[in-house]
Amino acid sequence: MQFPAPDLVSSHRLLLITDQLPAPADFLLHRFLHLHLKQSKTAKCIVLAVSESLERCKSVASKANTNVAHNESFQFIDVLDQFPPLQDRGEGHTNDISLKCIYDLLSVKLSDSRTNGQIPLVILDDITSLEWLGVSLVDLSRFARALRTLCVKMDAALVVRHHIVTPSEPDMLLRHLLQLCTYHIEVRPLASGRSGAVSGEVCVHLGPSMKDTNEHVISRTSALQYRLTESSAVFFDKGTSTGVL
Amino acid sequence: MSSFKRKTLSGRATLPQGTRLSPFSTSTVITSTGIPSLDDILGGGLPLSCSLAVLAPDHHSAYGELVQKYFVAQGLASGQKVCIIHDEPLRFAREGIWMAGSTPSTPAQASTTAEDADDVKASQHDDKIKIAWRYEQMKKFQTTVSSNTLNDDLCMTFDLTCRIPTAALDAARQSAQLIPIDVGISEDGTGVIKQIEELLSNDTNAHAVRICIPALGSPHWGDMQPLTVLTLLHSLRRLLHRYPNACASLSLAPHMCTDTWGGPGWVQKVGWLTDAAISMSAFGADPSLSSLFPSHHGIVQIHTLPAPHTILPASDKYSTLRGLSSAAGTMGGSGENNLAFKCMRKRLIFETLHLDLEGGVTERRTTPSSNAMALDASMIHETMPAAVLATGDTKGSFATVEVEFEPDATRAVADVPAKPKKPKKKVAFRSERPDLYDF
């Protein structure tokens, strides 16, 4: 069983990944990165990292037989490097200046990569932490919208991850992101708690900007389950894991 | 001569003191928290470059601080640099715990060794219990792990009854092994982060550095908001990523450990911004829980676990206590064990949570011993007249109360304790037997 389907990541698309603390979606982000880098040598991949470290990216990639350390098409941008420290910030509006920096940086990098028809991939690993660190909701939703527009303009694919801390009621940022996304990939822990055989389940919902289609959609009732491995994950249909049977 | 040569690991020689390579991933270097069972939960130990947050929401206990004391003691004992961030860092260090036997023996010490000898004798005696042949070959039922099997030289054995000797503390202080940082230097924690950064940037890679924050958000930190705490956690984590020979362990102040302080999802936010986070919810707040689990002091909840170089946390594969991998052979199988902790006289342990046998193993006897009942009865007789007399004094003019007891009734009660004490009935499984947890 393979996930994601090869054409799930394509240009003009925003994939929103949501996860919860018991089942982090790190594996999906890394998987998107590895698949994209393996797909073609020249396809560019830009990681906007908020909480992920470059060290971990490298070691996970090397375990998955992907070399990112000496790969020119892999670019790692630490978002928080562009931020001034907390006490230097004025009343609110310096935040969007630094988000603007990231936007500008990204647009330069993307326009560099517009060669030979390959789709560049942009991964924003953690938009929620930005909100927790004090960036205002308005700035963040504008930033997300600007990122999406930029990626549509540059024929790039965009993957954004959001953490859900209150599963019962969606927060404001999630509502904004849901309006923007093409597909919403939901990673959930099992309701029955942690298990060695099944780490969690993945569903794919259609975003509002997509036409009615059932392509790629995986409903919650037929969710795809996965078990984490050292560098990635193994996917299987509900109830068919050899560990379960 | 064979042409095969054993591949020597060059990295092993340069490992800092008190650390070792993780059995799970060769790029991960782990160090011990000082508590073998917590090490097991974390997957062998706390990896360098990771931060551990311990949440202990009970106001009336200090289990979070206790974990930090273990962390500091382990660092000092294994020769690593220890940086304590506290309002009185040196006082915190002086209150630290230490290994048994290193301090000059006091009378209290002597008595504990005598007790230990008793324990050993008792355990030897227990070993001779006749067990049905079918079960005789089976492993002893264990609820926790011991340091001998898991961390032979990584984790020292500390004794809660031992204070850290002043000489050791002074030596550590003079050789700059112990670095105190006062939290009073800034309002929002940025000063603390700057000091840590300075410390880490001046440090060579020869030593592992432990950063310990025993009570983040206590009144001495000033008026902390959720935003400042999260920013501090995030910047600390970024620092650790930049200087991978350091690790950090912190406890939040008790009032900050629940969602009521930081708004909905607060605990999860803390979990997302640290590498490892566990909650130790003591039963102290809820008498019904403590009576339900008489042999434990609180429940352990795991929020997140460190995985600095892999997708899968090492704990999922290696933790004996969590038991995710033990069953079902190669594929890994069963669900996660419930975990609890208990603090005994000498050590804090994390273990699997089980319901007691029906009626409670510790209480199980065929008949309640007659002598305890008799004592209770005589107690009632002694206290009652006193209480009645007291009321008689205050209202002396209104009423006089006279209470009389037949003297022969009390004598009959007094005779009973002379009866020889009935021996307790032996039960093969007893949860409070200390030899199971002998580290």
XYZ file of C-alpha atoms in Angstrom:
684
model
C 0.000 0.000 0.000
C 1.461 3.307 -1.012
C 0.732 6.706 0.363
C 0.783 9.405 -0.869
C -0.178 8.741 -4.454
C 2.508 10.119 -6.783
C 0.300 12.835 -8.204
C -1.075 14.039 -4.877
C 1.675 16.606 -4.672
C 1.423 18.724 -7.771
C 1.634 22.352 -8.700
C -1.023 24.878 -7.665
C -1.901 22.720 -4.713
C -1.823 23.466 -1.018
C -1.789 20.342 1.102
C -2.738 20.993 4.689
C -1.524 18.375 7.143
C -3.027 18.391 10.609
C -1.800 16.228 13.443
C -2.126 15.769 17.182
C 0.503 15.274 19.833
C 0.064 11.491 20.237
C 0.487 11.019 16.471
C 2.845 13.611 14.988
C 2.884 13.916 11.210
C 6.663 14.325 10.967
C 6.826 11.119 8.989
C 4.570 12.557 6.271
C 6.633 15.716 5.888
C 9.805 13.709 5.593
C 8.132 11.309 3.220
C 7.016 14.126 0.928
C 10.551 15.472 0.992
C 12.177 12.122 0.210
C 9.720 11.196 -2.542
C 10.158 14.565 -4.150
C 13.932 14.436 -4.071
C 13.967 10.894 -5.382
C 11.550 11.661 -8.163
C 14.025 13.716 -10.105
C 17.479 15.040 -9.473
C 16.717 18.618 -10.317
C 13.392 19.046 -8.552
C 13.849 21.635 -5.892
C 12.596 21.299 -2.342
C 12.543 24.166 0.126
C 11.869 23.494 3.799
C 10.706 26.427 5.899
C 11.533 25.095 9.332
C 10.033 26.405 12.528
C 10.597 23.541 14.911
C 12.411 20.914 12.848
C 16.189 20.892 12.948
C 18.449 20.445 9.968
C 20.308 17.720 11.830
C 17.198 15.585 12.090
C 16.284 16.193 8.459
C 19.696 14.948 7.422
C 19.794 11.867 9.564
C 16.253 10.780 8.742
C 16.967 11.297 5.054
C 20.152 9.283 5.215
C 18.234 6.447 6.873
C 15.786 6.604 3.973
C 18.645 6.439 1.458
C 18.240 10.031 0.397
C 21.146 12.386 0.533
C 20.162 15.896 1.474
C 23.482 17.019 2.901
C 25.115 17.423 -0.490
C 22.038 17.927 -2.542
C 21.774 21.322 -4.131
C 18.092 21.029 -4.777
C 17.418 20.768 -1.044
C 17.188 24.107 0.726
C 16.643 24.559 4.424
C 15.425 27.929 5.686
C 15.194 28.404 9.427
C 12.222 30.715 9.824
C 13.143 31.836 13.314
C 16.552 33.056 12.118
C 14.699 35.751 10.265
C 12.912 36.819 13.419
C 14.310 39.426 15.750
C 14.450 38.274 19.372
C 11.323 38.803 21.415
C 12.300 41.959 23.289
C 13.359 43.822 20.129
C 9.914 43.513 18.662
C 7.760 46.593 18.755
C 4.028 46.710 19.070
C 2.830 44.054 16.717
C 3.754 45.238 13.255
C 7.369 44.064 13.181
C 6.028 40.544 12.945
C 4.776 40.850 9.425
C 8.033 42.499 8.421
C 9.898 39.348 9.321
C 7.238 37.184 7.708
C 7.697 39.434 4.684
C 11.427 38.627 4.814
C 10.626 34.942 4.587
C 8.208 35.554 1.764
C 10.806 37.575 -0.163
C 13.484 34.985 0.457
C 11.195 32.253 -0.742
C 10.177 34.102 -3.869
C 13.831 34.653 -4.795
C 14.602 30.984 -4.277
C 11.548 29.885 -6.223
C 12.242 32.146 -9.188
C 15.763 30.730 -9.278
C 14.382 27.278 -9.562
C 12.060 27.841 -12.482
C 13.902 25.593 -14.823
C 13.184 22.568 -16.934
C 9.562 22.224 -15.931
C 10.126 20.512 -12.586
C 7.717 21.331 -9.808
C 9.421 22.805 -6.768
C 8.053 21.721 -3.397
C 7.749 24.081 -0.430
C 7.217 22.621 3.042
C 6.281 24.808 5.998
C 6.790 22.404 8.846
C 4.887 24.044 11.656
C 2.647 27.064 11.229
C 1.024 26.622 14.643
C 4.200 27.221 16.616
C 4.475 30.615 14.958
C 1.102 31.471 16.409
C 2.149 30.190 19.844
C 5.308 32.273 19.680
C 3.284 35.438 19.377
C 2.657 36.070 15.670
C -0.848 37.428 15.368
C -3.590 35.432 13.719
C -4.187 38.044 11.025
C -0.525 38.081 10.059
C -0.384 34.331 9.919
C -3.478 33.877 7.805
C -2.221 36.576 5.435
C 1.145 34.858 5.344
C -0.479 31.537 4.494
C -2.527 33.167 1.742
C 0.540 34.919 0.355
C 2.499 31.670 0.370
C -0.260 29.939 -1.518
C -0.504 32.673 -4.115
C 3.242 32.663 -4.551
C 3.311 28.934 -5.057
C 0.474 29.071 -7.567
C 2.314 31.795 -9.442
C 5.577 29.889 -9.458
C 4.003 26.496 -10.274
C 5.103 25.090 -6.969
C 3.445 22.705 -4.561
C 2.981 23.763 -0.973
C 2.681 21.592 2.139
C 1.739 23.213 5.445
C 1.486 21.461 8.774
C -0.794 22.545 11.571
C -1.002 21.067 15.083
C -4.431 20.491 16.534
C -4.427 20.863 20.310
C -8.172 21.032 20.831
C -9.657 18.306 18.620
C -13.202 19.025 19.756
C -13.288 22.561 18.410
C -11.154 23.796 15.515
C -9.145 26.927 16.236
C -9.326 30.065 14.110
C -6.072 29.425 12.290
C -7.246 25.983 11.233
C -10.476 27.453 9.847
C -8.470 29.903 7.758
C -6.168 27.190 6.501
C -9.064 24.883 5.677
C -10.481 27.562 3.400
C -7.181 27.795 1.563
C -6.240 24.178 1.139
C -6.724 21.886 -1.801
C -6.484 18.714 0.222
C -6.618 18.309 3.947
C -4.569 15.352 5.174
C -5.603 14.451 8.676
C -3.295 12.374 10.830
C -4.969 11.057 13.946
C -3.980 8.828 16.837
C -6.033 5.740 17.469
C -8.925 6.305 19.818
C -7.869 3.188 21.702
C -4.473 4.602 22.604
C -0.930 3.821 21.544
C -0.046 0.469 20.160
C 3.072 -1.143 18.813
C 1.395 -2.396 15.653
C -0.548 0.696 14.593
C 0.768 4.190 15.215
C -2.189 6.107 13.850
C -4.367 6.696 10.839
C -4.443 9.026 7.881
C -7.484 10.448 6.110
C -7.577 12.780 3.134
C -10.395 15.283 2.758
C -11.175 17.559 -0.119
C -10.628 21.277 0.322
C -13.283 23.812 -0.694
C -11.363 24.999 -3.733
C -11.450 21.611 -5.411
C -14.112 20.494 -7.775
C -16.183 17.509 -6.822
C -13.940 14.559 -7.288
C -13.173 11.460 -5.337
C -9.596 11.275 -6.453
C -7.207 10.751 -3.520
C -9.981 11.113 -0.984
C -9.852 8.754 1.991
C -12.738 9.077 4.382
C -12.479 8.596 8.105
C -14.415 5.348 8.018
C -11.910 3.784 5.624
C -8.867 5.547 7.042
C -5.444 4.315 6.104
C -3.461 3.113 9.094
C 0.268 3.327 9.472
C 3.070 2.082 11.626
C 6.181 4.200 12.056
C 9.567 2.842 11.130
C 12.953 4.419 11.740
C 12.860 6.662 8.731
C 9.344 6.504 7.392
C 6.123 4.582 7.840
C 4.382 1.470 6.583
C 0.817 1.946 5.408
C -1.931 -0.622 5.404
C -5.701 -0.753 5.305
C -7.610 -0.830 8.525
C -7.409 -4.147 10.264
C -5.001 -5.786 7.839
C -1.727 -5.252 9.647
C 0.169 -8.468 10.263
C 0.602 -7.270 13.806
C -3.131 -7.005 14.204
C -4.039 -10.284 12.572
C 46.677 -14.041 9.401
C 43.175 -13.175 8.561
C 42.572 -10.270 6.288
C 39.459 -9.336 8.170
C 39.832 -6.511 10.558
C 37.434 -5.531 13.207
C 35.990 -2.163 12.354
C 36.847 0.194 15.176
C 34.422 2.886 16.023
C 36.310 6.138 16.109
C 33.395 8.039 17.563
C 33.215 5.941 20.671
C 36.492 7.183 22.029
C 35.481 10.821 21.944
C 32.151 10.437 23.699
C 31.763 12.831 26.619
C 31.794 11.454 30.152
C 28.651 9.786 31.393
C 27.166 9.280 27.953
C 26.991 6.479 25.473
C 25.666 5.683 22.050
C 22.033 4.831 21.864
C 21.424 1.190 20.974
C 18.798 2.389 18.545
C 20.668 4.863 16.399
C 24.405 5.336 16.191
C 24.125 9.071 15.694
C 22.304 9.538 18.984
C 24.257 9.946 22.209
C 22.262 9.371 25.363
C 22.815 10.228 28.975
C 20.972 9.161 32.082
C 18.378 11.084 34.057
C 19.513 9.351 37.248
C 16.349 7.263 37.461
C 16.735 3.912 35.660
C 13.026 3.448 35.099
C 12.646 6.948 33.613
C 15.596 6.201 31.342
C 13.753 3.142 30.165
C 10.643 5.175 29.359
C 12.743 7.633 27.355
C 14.268 4.755 25.404
C 17.556 4.174 27.206
C 18.162 7.686 28.432
C 17.758 11.320 27.557
C 19.488 11.991 24.214
C 21.867 14.934 24.072
C 20.376 17.915 22.237
C 16.950 17.088 23.663
C 14.836 18.768 26.283
C 12.690 16.966 28.847
C 9.729 18.615 30.537
C 8.257 17.100 33.670
C 4.795 18.316 34.603
C 3.674 17.660 38.162
C 0.320 19.364 38.599
C -0.151 18.537 42.280
C 0.473 21.598 44.462
C 1.178 19.632 47.595
C 4.012 17.491 46.347
C 7.287 18.148 44.584
C 7.807 15.149 42.358
C 8.894 17.340 39.456
C 11.597 18.858 41.587
C 12.631 15.420 42.769
C 13.230 14.306 39.174
C 15.405 17.400 38.719
C 17.405 16.515 41.837
C 18.135 13.118 40.341
C 19.128 14.818 37.095
C 21.568 17.165 38.874
C 23.017 14.426 41.066
C 23.581 12.168 38.063
C 25.347 14.996 36.229
C 27.619 15.837 39.148
C 28.382 12.192 39.871
C 29.329 11.399 36.292
C 31.530 14.464 35.851
C 29.340 16.430 33.469
C 28.783 20.143 33.620
C 25.561 21.029 35.395
C 23.879 24.373 35.037
C 21.071 25.059 37.517
C 18.614 27.841 36.780
C 16.701 28.648 39.948
C 16.080 31.568 42.241
C 18.525 30.094 44.747
C 20.572 27.683 42.646
C 23.125 26.888 45.323
C 20.491 26.129 47.923
C 18.834 23.786 45.437
C 22.182 22.116 44.823
C 22.836 21.727 48.564
C 19.524 19.967 48.982
C 20.517 17.469 46.349
C 20.664 13.739 46.775
C 23.705 11.502 46.542
C 24.879 7.933 46.342
C 24.626 5.759 49.403
C 27.837 4.932 51.207
C 29.791 7.978 50.127
C 28.876 10.040 53.182
C 30.310 9.321 56.635
C 27.939 6.948 58.302
C 25.623 8.410 60.894
C 23.419 6.453 63.281
C 20.558 6.827 60.829
C 22.800 5.437 58.136
C 23.738 2.486 60.296
C 20.131 1.664 60.939
C 19.331 1.748 57.240
C 22.089 -0.721 56.518
C 20.696 -2.940 59.220
C 17.311 -2.668 57.575
C 18.880 -3.482 54.258
C 20.336 -6.615 55.756
C 16.878 -7.479 57.003
C 15.472 -6.906 53.557
C 18.039 -9.210 52.071
C 17.263 -11.879 54.621
C 13.583 -11.506 54.000
C 14.064 -11.801 50.275
C 16.162 -14.916 50.703
C 13.446 -16.358 52.818
C 10.851 -15.503 50.210
C 12.863 -17.265 47.565
C 12.277 -20.517 49.370
C 8.522 -20.300 49.072
C 7.230 -23.452 47.513
C 5.778 -22.682 44.125
C 3.759 -25.040 41.978
C 6.081 -26.751 39.488
C 4.209 -25.317 36.556
C 5.113 -21.763 37.584
C 8.437 -22.367 39.206
C 10.432 -21.866 36.034
C 8.741 -18.644 35.104
C 10.301 -15.249 35.511
C 9.458 -13.264 38.573
C 6.668 -10.793 38.031
C 8.309 -7.399 37.738
C 6.681 -4.039 37.507
C 9.770 -1.953 36.857
C 13.273 -2.237 35.463
C 16.456 -2.293 37.415
C 19.598 -0.433 36.534
C 21.654 -3.602 36.381
C 19.979 -4.909 33.276
C 19.610 -1.679 31.369
C 22.191 0.914 32.334
C 25.120 -0.799 33.909
C 27.525 2.101 34.089
C 25.402 4.911 32.697
C 23.197 5.473 35.704
C 24.422 5.745 39.269
C 22.322 4.513 42.168
C 21.168 7.384 44.323
C 19.664 7.225 47.753
C 17.023 9.709 48.803
C 18.174 9.489 52.414
C 21.648 10.787 51.489
C 22.463 14.448 51.083
C 25.151 15.553 48.700
C 28.412 15.984 50.676
C 29.518 19.613 50.990
C 33.028 18.717 49.895
C 31.776 17.295 46.594
C 29.608 20.345 46.053
C 32.443 22.774 46.758
C 34.787 20.897 44.457
C 32.204 20.982 41.671
C 31.622 24.661 42.291
C 35.332 25.484 42.144
C 36.062 23.480 39.019
C 33.136 25.217 37.295
C 31.392 21.895 36.942
C 28.377 23.353 38.690
C 27.183 26.602 37.191
C 24.437 28.463 39.052
C 22.301 30.937 37.124
C 19.931 33.191 39.021
C 16.544 33.719 37.421
C 16.201 37.212 38.841
C 18.187 38.698 35.970
C 15.333 39.371 33.618
C 11.591 39.497 33.514
C 10.679 37.309 30.560
C 13.400 34.702 30.452
C 15.369 36.150 27.536
C 18.213 36.908 29.946
C 18.269 33.286 30.993
C 18.426 32.154 27.377
C 21.281 34.589 26.722
C 23.226 33.258 29.691
C 22.731 29.677 28.582
C 23.861 30.589 25.088
C 26.979 32.261 26.458
C 27.708 29.234 28.572
C 27.250 26.786 25.696
C 29.249 28.823 23.210
C 32.213 29.019 25.609
C 32.122 25.322 26.218
C 34.291 22.859 24.410
C 32.754 19.659 23.202
C 34.657 17.591 25.719
C 31.892 17.693 28.316
C 28.245 17.065 28.131
C 26.306 19.966 29.631
C 23.125 19.507 31.621
C 20.752 22.410 31.933
C 18.336 22.036 34.788
C 15.376 24.295 35.518
C 13.722 22.919 38.668
C 10.745 25.281 38.815
C 10.078 27.197 35.644
C 7.437 29.812 36.267
C 7.662 29.921 40.056
C 7.020 33.369 41.565
C 10.702 34.314 41.254
C 10.422 34.231 37.485
C 8.111 37.200 37.645
C 4.708 37.329 36.045
C 5.021 34.741 33.307
C 2.485 34.499 30.544
C 1.879 31.394 28.416
C 3.544 33.212 25.534
C 6.761 33.802 27.490
C 6.924 30.200 28.662
C 6.421 28.863 25.135
C 8.987 31.290 23.720
C 11.466 30.209 26.364
C 10.869 26.521 25.646
C 11.248 27.089 21.934
C 14.434 29.119 22.204
C 15.907 26.599 24.622
C 15.214 23.855 22.119
C 16.790 25.839 19.312
C 19.877 26.374 21.458
C 20.104 22.646 22.108
C 19.856 21.975 18.374
C 22.733 24.355 17.802
C 24.917 22.949 20.586
C 24.278 19.223 20.411
C 26.403 18.270 23.432
C 23.893 19.733 25.868
C 20.606 18.454 27.169
C 17.998 20.102 29.344
C 15.499 18.972 31.908
C 12.879 21.267 33.352
C 9.867 21.139 35.603
C 7.058 23.616 35.355
C 5.676 25.168 38.509
C 2.646 23.131 39.652
C 0.044 25.769 38.832
C 1.259 25.883 35.233
C 0.935 22.168 34.610
C -2.740 22.060 33.700
C -4.885 23.523 30.962
C -6.554 25.858 33.438
C -3.477 28.061 33.461
C -2.538 28.335 29.818
C -5.901 27.905 28.165
C -7.215 24.905 26.217
C -4.479 22.674 24.861
C -1.759 24.188 27.035
C -0.181 20.870 28.040
C -0.113 19.782 24.405
C 1.573 23.024 23.404
C 4.287 22.340 25.964
C 4.561 18.843 24.545
C 5.005 20.139 21.007
C 7.734 22.577 21.992
C 9.842 20.100 23.965
C 11.423 16.852 22.844
C 10.124 14.795 25.712
C 7.280 15.605 28.055
C 5.717 13.537 30.808
C 3.096 14.325 33.437
C 3.374 12.941 36.933
C -0.068 13.475 38.449
C 0.086 12.635 42.114
C -2.905 11.077 43.815
C -2.545 13.474 46.725
C -5.312 15.707 45.449
C -7.838 12.912 45.203
C -8.288 10.609 48.206
C -10.380 8.135 46.238
C -7.529 7.534 43.807
C -4.994 7.022 46.543
C -7.240 4.465 48.178
C -7.784 2.757 44.837
C -4.052 2.460 44.164
C -2.519 2.153 47.628
C 0.885 1.109 46.349
C 1.421 4.011 43.952
C 1.732 7.729 44.433
C 0.607 8.967 41.066
C -0.052 8.297 37.428
C 2.472 8.915 34.692
C 1.254 10.195 31.379
C 3.555 10.373 28.389
C 2.959 13.293 26.053
C 5.897 13.069 23.712
C 9.142 11.156 23.496
C 12.532 12.083 22.106
C 13.458 11.034 18.581
C 16.355 13.312 17.661
C 17.535 11.383 14.617
C 14.701 9.113 13.630
C 10.990 9.192 12.990
C 10.196 6.468 15.485
C 11.069 7.295 19.106
C 13.627 4.857 20.503
C 11.306 4.282 23.413
C 8.696 2.596 21.222
C 11.192 -0.094 20.396
C 13.235 -0.396 23.556
C 11.116 0.564 26.517
C 10.351 -2.430 28.689
C 7.960 -0.504 30.866
C 5.790 0.816 28.058
C 5.760 -2.644 26.533
C 4.892 -1.646 22.976
C 7.348 -4.049 21.441
C 7.537 -6.930 23.834
C 4.540 -8.905 22.652
C 3.586 -10.249 19.230
C 7.069 -11.046 18.034
C 8.685 -9.176 15.199
C 5.870 -6.889 14.265
C 5.509 -5.342 17.667
C 2.093 -5.688 19.001
C 0.324 -4.914 22.143
C -1.021 -1.671 23.489
C 0.844 0.568 25.818
C 1.048 -0.218 29.525
C -0.385 2.160 32.053
C 2.408 3.690 34.048
C 2.565 4.992 37.590
C 5.257 6.167 39.939
C 5.957 5.719 43.580
C 8.416 7.369 45.861
C 9.841 5.047 48.430
C 12.109 5.931 51.292
C 15.225 5.580 49.211
C 14.222 5.986 45.595
C 11.675 7.159 43.112
C 10.588 4.559 40.605
C 8.355 4.466 37.593
C 6.529 1.236 37.048
C 3.622 -0.383 35.318
C 0.279 0.206 36.924
C -1.736 -2.816 37.940
C -4.843 -3.151 39.958
C -4.194 -4.884 43.206
C -5.541 -8.332 43.799
C -9.079 -8.218 45.021
C -9.154 -6.694 48.455
C -5.622 -5.398 48.101
C -2.543 -7.574 48.379
C -1.077 -5.608 51.181
C -4.100 -6.138 53.379
C -4.784 -9.776 52.662
C -5.089 -11.904 55.745
C -7.332 -14.794 56.592
C -8.701 -13.132 59.712
C -8.020 -9.681 60.999
C -5.593 -10.073 63.836
C -7.424 -10.093 67.133
C -4.815 -8.059 68.915
C -5.282 -4.989 66.713
C -9.000 -5.048 67.427
C -8.411 -5.285 71.142
C -6.034 -2.331 71.069
C -8.588 -0.255 69.203
C -11.211 -1.133 71.767
C -9.029 -0.084 74.668
C -8.155 3.178 72.887
C -11.823 4.088 72.704
C -12.294 3.394 76.385
C -9.387 5.579 77.352
C -10.288 8.601 75.298
C -13.999 8.722 75.937
C -14.042 9.752 79.597
C -11.603 12.592 78.949
C -13.817 14.112 76.300
C -16.894 13.831 78.432
C -15.162 15.394 81.415
C -14.031 18.348 79.348
C -17.573 19.211 78.372
C -18.589 18.696 81.962
C -16.153 21.374 83.106
C -17.399 24.108 80.807
C -21.010 23.625 81.580
C -20.385 22.606 85.118
C -23.276 24.577 86.581
C -25.911 23.205 84.262
C -25.345 19.545 84.319
C -23.081 17.004 85.806
C -22.252 13.982 83.793
C -20.903 10.922 85.389
C -19.418 8.143 83.455
C -18.456 4.917 85.011
C -16.854 1.834 83.649
C -16.935 -1.538 85.176
C -13.320 -2.139 86.122
C -13.352 -5.814 85.194
C -14.357 -5.041 81.590
C -11.220 -2.952 80.990
C -9.081 -5.537 82.642
C -10.440 -8.169 80.309
C -9.463 -6.005 77.369
C -6.015 -5.393 78.785
C -5.463 -9.101 79.067
C -5.924 -9.742 75.388
C -2.636 -8.171 74.081
C -0.690 -10.682 76.052
C -1.831 -13.306 73.584
C 0.971 -14.365 71.216
C 0.832 -12.491 67.917
C -0.607 -14.518 65.103
C 1.844 -14.831 62.217
C 0.758 -13.089 59.046
C -0.284 -15.378 56.295
C 2.301 -15.443 53.513
C 1.177 -14.484 50.066
C 3.393 -15.291 47.130
C 2.796 -12.006 45.361
C 3.322 -8.888 47.381
C 3.638 -5.572 45.691
C 5.495 -3.765 48.438
C 8.312 -6.213 48.606
C 11.437 -4.107 48.140
C 13.649 -6.807 46.651
C 11.772 -6.665 43.365
C 13.053 -3.168 42.812
C 16.546 -3.697 44.073
C 18.705 -1.557 41.832
